[in-house]
Every structure is written in structure tokens, then in C-alpha cells.
Coordinates of C-alpha atoms and ligand atoms in Angstrom, one line a residue:
M1 CA 71.6 72.5 76.1
Q2 CA 74.1 73.8 78.6
R3 CA 74.6 72.0 81.9
L4 CA 74.3 73.8 85.2
A5 CA 78.0 74.3 86.2
P6 CA 79.2 75.8 82.9
S7 CA 76.2 78.2 82.9
L8 CA 77.2 79.4 86.4
R9 CA 80.8 79.8 85.4
Q10 CA 79.6 81.9 82.5
D11 CA 78.1 84.2 85.1
N12 CA 81.4 84.3 87.1
V13 CA 80.0 82.4 90.1
S14 CA 82.7 81.3 92.5
L15 CA 83.6 77.6 92.7
D16 CA 82.5 77.5 96.4
L17 CA 79.1 78.9 95.6
I18 CA 78.7 76.5 92.6
S19 CA 79.5 73.6 95.0
L20 CA 76.9 74.8 97.5
I21 CA 74.3 75.1 94.7
K22 CA 75.1 71.6 93.5
T23 CA 74.6 70.4 97.1
I24 CA 71.2 72.0 97.4
L25 CA 70.2 70.6 94.0
A26 CA 71.3 67.1 95.0
A27 CA 68.7 67.2 97.8
T28 CA 66.0 68.5 95.4
K29 CA 66.5 65.6 93.0
E30 CA 65.9 63.3 95.9
I31 CA 62.9 65.3 97.0
S32 CA 61.5 65.2 93.5
F33 CA 61.8 61.4 93.5
R34 CA 60.2 61.2 97.0
V35 CA 57.3 63.5 95.9
S36 CA 56.6 61.3 92.9
Q37 CA 56.6 58.1 95.0
A38 CA 54.7 59.6 98.0
H39 CA 51.5 57.7 97.6
L40 CA 53.4 54.4 97.1
S41 CA 55.7 54.8 100.1
G42 CA 53.3 56.0 102.8
L43 CA 54.4 59.6 102.7
M44 CA 51.0 61.2 102.1
G45 CA 49.1 63.1 104.8
S46 CA 50.1 64.9 108.0
T47 CA 52.3 64.2 110.9
L48 CA 51.0 64.8 114.4
D49 CA 53.3 67.8 114.8
E50 CA 53.0 71.5 114.2
N51 CA 55.9 73.7 113.1
I52 CA 56.7 77.0 114.9
Q53 CA 54.2 78.8 112.8
G54 CA 51.4 76.7 114.2
E55 CA 50.9 74.8 110.9
V56 CA 50.5 71.1 110.9
Q57 CA 53.5 69.5 109.2
K58 CA 52.9 67.2 106.3
K59 CA 55.0 64.0 106.2
L60 CA 56.7 65.3 103.0
D61 CA 57.5 68.6 104.7
V62 CA 59.5 66.7 107.3
V63 CA 61.2 64.5 104.8
A64 CA 62.2 67.4 102.5
N65 CA 63.4 69.4 105.4
Q66 CA 65.6 66.6 106.7
L67 CA 67.1 65.9 103.3
L68 CA 68.1 69.5 102.8
K69 CA 69.3 69.9 106.4
D70 CA 71.5 66.8 106.3
V71 CA 73.3 67.6 103.0
L72 CA 73.8 71.3 103.9
L73 CA 75.1 70.7 107.4
E74 CA 77.5 67.9 106.1
S75 CA 78.7 70.0 103.2
G76 CA 81.3 72.1 105.0
F77 CA 80.2 75.1 103.1
V78 CA 77.4 76.2 105.4
K79 CA 77.8 78.1 108.6
A80 CA 74.0 78.0 109.5
I81 CA 70.7 77.2 108.1
S82 CA 67.2 78.4 108.7
S83 CA 64.1 76.7 107.5
E84 CA 60.3 77.0 107.7
E85 CA 60.3 73.7 109.5
E86 CA 62.9 74.5 112.1
D87 CA 62.0 76.5 115.2
N88 CA 65.4 78.3 115.2
S89 CA 68.4 78.7 112.9
V90 CA 70.7 75.6 113.1
A91 CA 74.5 75.9 113.4
G92 CA 76.7 74.3 110.8
D93 CA 80.4 74.5 110.2
E94 CA 82.1 77.5 112.1
D95 CA 84.3 78.0 109.0
G96 CA 81.4 77.7 106.5
K97 CA 81.2 80.6 104.1
F98 CA 77.4 80.6 103.5
L99 CA 74.0 80.8 105.2
V100 CA 71.0 79.1 103.6
S101 CA 67.4 79.8 104.3
F102 CA 64.8 77.6 102.8
D103 CA 61.2 76.5 102.6
P104 CA 61.6 72.7 101.9
L105 CA 58.1 72.3 100.4
D106 CA 56.2 75.4 99.6
G107 CA 52.5 74.9 99.0
S108 CA 52.2 71.9 101.2
S109 CA 48.4 72.0 101.1
N110 CA 48.8 71.0 97.4
I111 CA 50.6 67.8 98.3
D112 CA 47.4 65.7 98.9
I113 CA 45.9 66.8 95.6
N114 CA 49.0 66.1 93.4
S115 CA 49.3 69.8 92.5
L116 CA 52.2 72.2 92.3
I117 CA 54.7 72.3 95.2
G118 CA 58.3 73.4 95.3
T119 CA 61.5 74.1 97.3
I120 CA 62.5 77.8 97.7
F121 CA 66.1 78.7 98.8
S122 CA 68.1 81.9 99.5
I123 CA 71.8 82.1 100.1
H124 CA 73.8 84.8 102.0
E125 CA 77.4 85.0 102.8
A126 CA 78.1 84.2 106.5
L127 CA 79.0 87.1 108.8
P128 CA 82.6 86.8 110.0
G129 CA 82.9 87.3 113.8
V130 CA 79.3 86.1 114.4
E131 CA 79.1 82.5 115.8
A132 CA 77.4 79.9 113.7
G133 CA 74.8 79.3 116.4
D134 CA 73.9 83.0 116.7
P135 CA 70.7 83.9 114.9
A136 CA 72.1 87.4 114.3
Q137 CA 73.8 85.7 111.3
F138 CA 70.4 85.9 109.5
K139 CA 69.8 89.6 110.1
Q140 CA 70.9 90.5 106.6
A141 CA 68.7 92.2 104.1
G142 CA 67.6 90.5 100.8
T143 CA 69.9 92.8 98.9
K144 CA 72.8 90.8 100.3
Q145 CA 71.6 87.5 98.8
V146 CA 74.3 85.9 96.6
C147 CA 71.9 83.4 95.1
A148 CA 68.2 82.6 95.2
G149 CA 66.0 80.1 93.5
Y150 CA 63.3 77.5 93.6
V151 CA 62.7 74.0 92.3
L152 CA 59.2 73.3 91.1
Y153 CA 58.0 69.7 91.3
G154 CA 55.5 69.9 88.5
P155 CA 55.0 67.9 85.2
S156 CA 58.8 68.7 84.8
T157 CA 61.1 69.4 87.7
M158 CA 62.3 72.9 87.0
L159 CA 64.9 75.1 88.6
V160 CA 64.7 78.9 88.4
M161 CA 67.7 80.6 89.9
T162 CA 69.6 83.8 90.0
T163 CA 73.1 84.7 91.2
G164 CA 72.6 88.3 90.4
N165 CA 73.3 88.0 86.6
G166 CA 69.7 87.5 85.4
T167 CA 67.1 84.8 86.2
H168 CA 67.6 81.5 84.4
M169 CA 65.5 78.5 84.0
Y170 CA 66.6 74.8 84.0
V171 CA 64.9 71.5 83.7
L172 CA 65.9 68.3 85.5
D173 CA 66.9 65.8 82.8
R174 CA 66.3 62.4 84.3
T175 CA 68.3 60.7 81.5
H176 CA 71.6 62.0 82.9
G177 CA 70.4 63.2 86.3
G178 CA 71.4 66.9 86.0
Y179 CA 69.7 70.2 85.4
L180 CA 69.9 71.7 81.9
L181 CA 69.5 75.3 81.0
V182 CA 66.4 75.9 79.0
E183 CA 66.1 79.7 79.1
R184 CA 68.6 82.4 80.1
N185 CA 67.4 85.8 81.3
L186 CA 63.7 85.5 81.8
Q187 CA 62.0 88.8 81.3
I188 CA 58.6 89.6 82.9
P189 CA 56.4 91.6 80.6
E190 CA 55.8 95.1 82.0
E191 CA 52.1 95.0 81.2
T192 CA 49.6 92.4 82.2
Q193 CA 46.0 91.5 82.4
E194 CA 46.4 88.7 85.0
F195 CA 46.3 88.9 88.8
A196 CA 46.8 86.4 91.7
I197 CA 45.3 86.9 95.1
N198 CA 43.3 84.8 97.6
M199 CA 39.9 86.5 97.0
S200 CA 38.4 84.8 100.1
N201 CA 40.3 87.3 102.3
Q202 CA 38.8 90.3 100.5
R203 CA 36.9 91.6 103.5
F204 CA 40.1 91.6 105.7
W205 CA 42.3 93.7 103.3
Q206 CA 43.1 97.3 103.8
A207 CA 41.1 99.9 101.8
P208 CA 43.8 100.5 99.1
M209 CA 44.0 96.8 98.1
Q210 CA 40.1 96.6 98.2
N211 CA 39.9 99.5 95.8
Y212 CA 42.7 98.2 93.5
I213 CA 41.1 94.8 93.2
N214 CA 37.6 96.2 92.7
D215 CA 38.9 98.2 89.8
L216 CA 40.5 95.1 88.2
L217 CA 37.2 93.2 88.6
A218 CA 35.3 96.1 87.0
G219 CA 37.1 95.2 83.7
K220 CA 36.5 97.0 80.5
E221 CA 33.6 99.1 81.9
G222 CA 35.7 100.2 84.9
P223 CA 38.5 102.7 85.3
R224 CA 41.2 100.3 84.0
E225 CA 39.2 99.8 80.7
K226 CA 40.4 96.3 80.2
N227 CA 39.4 92.8 81.4
F228 CA 41.6 91.0 83.9
N229 CA 41.9 87.3 84.4
M230 CA 42.6 85.7 87.8
R231 CA 44.7 82.7 88.9
W232 CA 45.5 81.3 92.3
I233 CA 47.6 78.1 92.8
A234 CA 47.9 78.4 96.6
A235 CA 51.6 77.8 96.3
M236 CA 53.7 80.9 95.9
V237 CA 56.3 78.9 94.0
G238 CA 53.7 78.1 91.3
D239 CA 52.2 81.6 91.1
V240 CA 55.6 83.2 90.9
H241 CA 56.6 80.7 88.2
R242 CA 53.7 81.8 86.1
V243 CA 54.5 85.5 86.7
L244 CA 58.1 85.0 85.6
N245 CA 57.0 83.2 82.5
R246 CA 54.1 85.2 81.2
G247 CA 53.8 88.2 83.5
G248 CA 51.1 89.1 86.0
I249 CA 50.8 90.6 89.5
F250 CA 50.9 88.3 92.6
T251 CA 50.0 89.7 96.0
Y252 CA 49.5 88.4 99.5
P253 CA 48.6 91.8 101.2
K254 CA 48.3 92.7 104.8
D255 CA 45.0 91.7 106.3
T256 CA 43.2 91.7 109.6
K257 CA 42.2 88.0 109.5
D258 CA 44.8 87.1 112.1
P259 CA 46.1 90.1 114.0
S260 CA 49.3 88.2 114.9
K261 CA 50.3 88.0 111.2
A262 CA 51.0 91.2 109.3
G263 CA 51.1 89.2 106.0
K264 CA 51.1 85.5 105.5
L265 CA 54.3 85.0 103.6
R266 CA 57.7 84.7 105.2
L267 CA 60.5 87.2 104.4
M268 CA 63.6 85.0 104.6
Y269 CA 62.6 81.9 102.7
E270 CA 59.7 83.1 100.6
A271 CA 59.6 86.8 99.9
N272 CA 63.3 87.6 99.7
P273 CA 64.3 84.8 97.3
M274 CA 61.3 85.4 95.1
S275 CA 62.0 89.2 95.1
F276 CA 65.6 88.6 93.9
L277 CA 64.3 86.4 91.1
V278 CA 61.6 88.8 90.1
E279 CA 63.8 91.9 90.1
Q280 CA 66.5 90.1 88.1
A281 CA 63.8 89.4 85.5
G282 CA 62.8 93.1 85.3
G283 CA 59.9 93.0 87.6
L284 CA 59.1 94.7 90.9
S285 CA 58.7 93.2 94.4
V286 CA 57.5 95.4 97.2
T287 CA 55.4 95.9 100.3
S288 CA 52.9 98.8 100.3
T289 CA 55.7 101.0 101.7
G290 CA 59.0 99.9 100.0
R291 CA 61.2 97.4 98.4
I292 CA 61.1 93.9 100.1
M293 CA 64.8 93.2 99.6
E294 CA 65.7 96.3 101.7
I295 CA 63.9 95.2 104.8
E296 CA 66.3 94.5 107.7
P297 CA 65.1 91.2 109.1
T298 CA 64.4 90.9 112.8
D299 CA 63.5 87.2 113.0
V300 CA 64.0 84.2 110.7
H301 CA 60.3 83.5 110.6
Q302 CA 59.1 87.1 110.2
R303 CA 56.1 87.7 107.9
V304 CA 55.7 90.4 105.3
E305 CA 53.1 91.7 102.8
V306 CA 54.1 91.0 99.2
I307 CA 53.1 92.7 95.9
L308 CA 55.3 91.4 93.0
G309 CA 55.3 91.0 89.3
S310 CA 55.0 93.0 86.1
K311 CA 56.5 96.4 86.7
N312 CA 53.7 98.7 85.5
E313 CA 51.0 96.8 87.3
V314 CA 52.9 96.7 90.6
E315 CA 53.4 100.5 90.3
K316 CA 49.7 100.9 89.5
C317 CA 48.8 98.9 92.6
L318 CA 51.1 101.0 94.8
S319 CA 49.5 104.2 93.5
Y320 CA 46.4 103.2 95.4
Y321 CA 48.3 103.4 98.7
S322 CA 49.7 106.9 98.1
Ligands
LIG1 P1 53.1 76.5 103.0 O1 54.6 76.6 102.7 O2 52.9 76.4 104.5 O3 52.5 75.4 102.3 O4 52.3 77.9 102.6 C1 52.1 78.2 101.3 C2 51.9 79.7 101.2 O5 52.6 80.3 102.2 C3 52.3 80.3 99.8 O6 53.0 79.5 99.1 C4 50.9 80.5 99.2 O7 50.9 81.6 98.3 C5 50.0 80.8 100.3 O8 50.6 80.0 101.4 C6 48.6 80.3 100.1 O9 47.8 80.8 101.0 P2 46.2 80.5 101.1 O10 46.1 79.3 101.9 O11 45.7 81.7 101.9 O12 45.7 80.4 99.8

């Protein structure tokens, strides 16, 4: 099985970007270890703090964030970072070539039940002429990402990553401590009979999403003339991993549950990196009005509605909005 660096060189990834990716992955190996030991080392449960999104931070959120922040800011490759757990973007090296946005532990409500969680990251090139401390660095669309990926802390620790040459999957081999390539060029099947949505929000959705889901639920006897299955992991990283591996549609639509949030998921460190991975695997990733990766960001913590997965099913869902 191929090791990480040769697989990236095969895709003509620059040495600087390879070094940055290795830096991120060094932190994920430590996070993977800390997650596995959390019960034994007093890292379960919540802190007394909230992040800027008003969510209570888990102890592991804080540890994972600090690990990533420290290695990235010390690396010399990074001009600035933004994280779900940081109020604002954080300046790094003025000469750093890259910007990294990350969700250190996605799905943190799963921590306490030993269920799927993961780290999501997105890399852009830094803007020359814009200072490291200036949040305007991050006002770059998802189409400008040079790398995106996630590490899933499940039964295996898995890396799924793209640098724009397909979406590849790796497994952390604990015998030598590195990630090994297990599948090149994941391809999402165009058709599916599986959907993922938090059904408890049904009454808050807009009419088109209500109608679409009602038709899926009607099964063989309904207009879709086939039965659909439903899955919800409550960690985007786990749901997208399933979609990348066996197809499906995943959505967190706009709802009126909390008028201050247009959608729940965050553009910069959830929706954009997942969109890059999904598109590179032949799927679609959109809002009800357009491609997610074309959104010009206005804020590092901005939220967005997300509909992604198997191409034909995403198009079908969109047809309910037109
Ligand atoms: P955290 O990163 O704060 O744990 O949020 C996880 C998440 O944003 C996303 O990964 C899930 O798809 C979604 O929340 C789950 O939302 P519900 O709590 O509504 O099921």
C-alpha cells in the first residue's frame, strides 16, 4: 500500500503543501490517541465555556483545537488559521503561504457516547498584500481551496482528502504511524435509495424540502416508486463518509427553528471542504440556489444550507425548489 507523500507526489502536489498536510496529520494522530484515551485521562464531558456559536465546548474540542493550532502556527507554512473553536481568525507567519480553516472535532455530541467524530480541514493559498491578522484573508470561495479533507476517528482512523485530483482514502497504520492509501478516486454512485436528514426539524423546513422528503417517505407507493432508507449519525463527517463510500443524499436544509441561523452547518470548515471532496468524487454539493463552493464568504463562521451527495438525487431534490 502506498504511503501518503508518494501518493501526493503522484498528484503533482507541491512540496510546501505536502509539508503542511503532514503537519495537520501529525496533530490528527495525537487527537486520535487522545480520543481513544479520553475516558482514562479525564477528558470526557464539557468545559464551562461556550464557543462563539453559543455551543458548550467539550473538553476534547478544546484539546483538539489547541493541538492543531499549535502545530499550524509553529509550522512556518501558515499565514492564518480559522477554527470553529476560535472567535476570530488567528494570525500566523506573515510569510506563510497557506490559510487553514478547521473544525477540530466535528460531531462533538457523539463524544460522550463513543460514536463517530472527526476533524475537518480546508486549505487556501494566502492572499499576498493582505496582513496575516486581517480576516479578509478568509474571504475566498471554496473553488479556491487547494486541499480539503477529514480524519474520521472511528473503528479505524481514516483520512479522506483531495488536492483537486480526485478524492482518496487512507487508513492510519498504527504499526508504522503513517497513513496508507487504501482507495484512490472514490466515486459516489449517481443513484441512491438512502437519505440523511434530521427529521425532528421537519416542521421548520421550507415547503420544497417538506415535499421532497414526503415523497421519499411515500416509498414504492409514492411518486418516486421506490423505498428509501434513512441514516443520521449527527456528525457531518460520518454522514459524508457514508455518502462518499456508498452514495446517498445528505442535507441540512434552511429552517426556521432559530431565525439567527440560515442553516446549521458552517461554510468555511464544514460545507466547503466536504463540497470539494464530494465534487471530486463525482457528486454534487449545493444550496437550494447554487453551488456551495461558489459562495463568496462574508464571515469565518457563516452558516449555509447544504444538500450534497449522489448527483441524480441532489438534482431531483433541487427540482422541488424550481
Ligand atoms: P459540532 O461540530 O458542533 O459537533 O456540530 C455537528 C454538526 O454541525 C454536524 O456535524 C452534524 O451534521 C450536525 O451538527 C448535527 O446536527 P443535529 O444536532 O441537528 O442532529
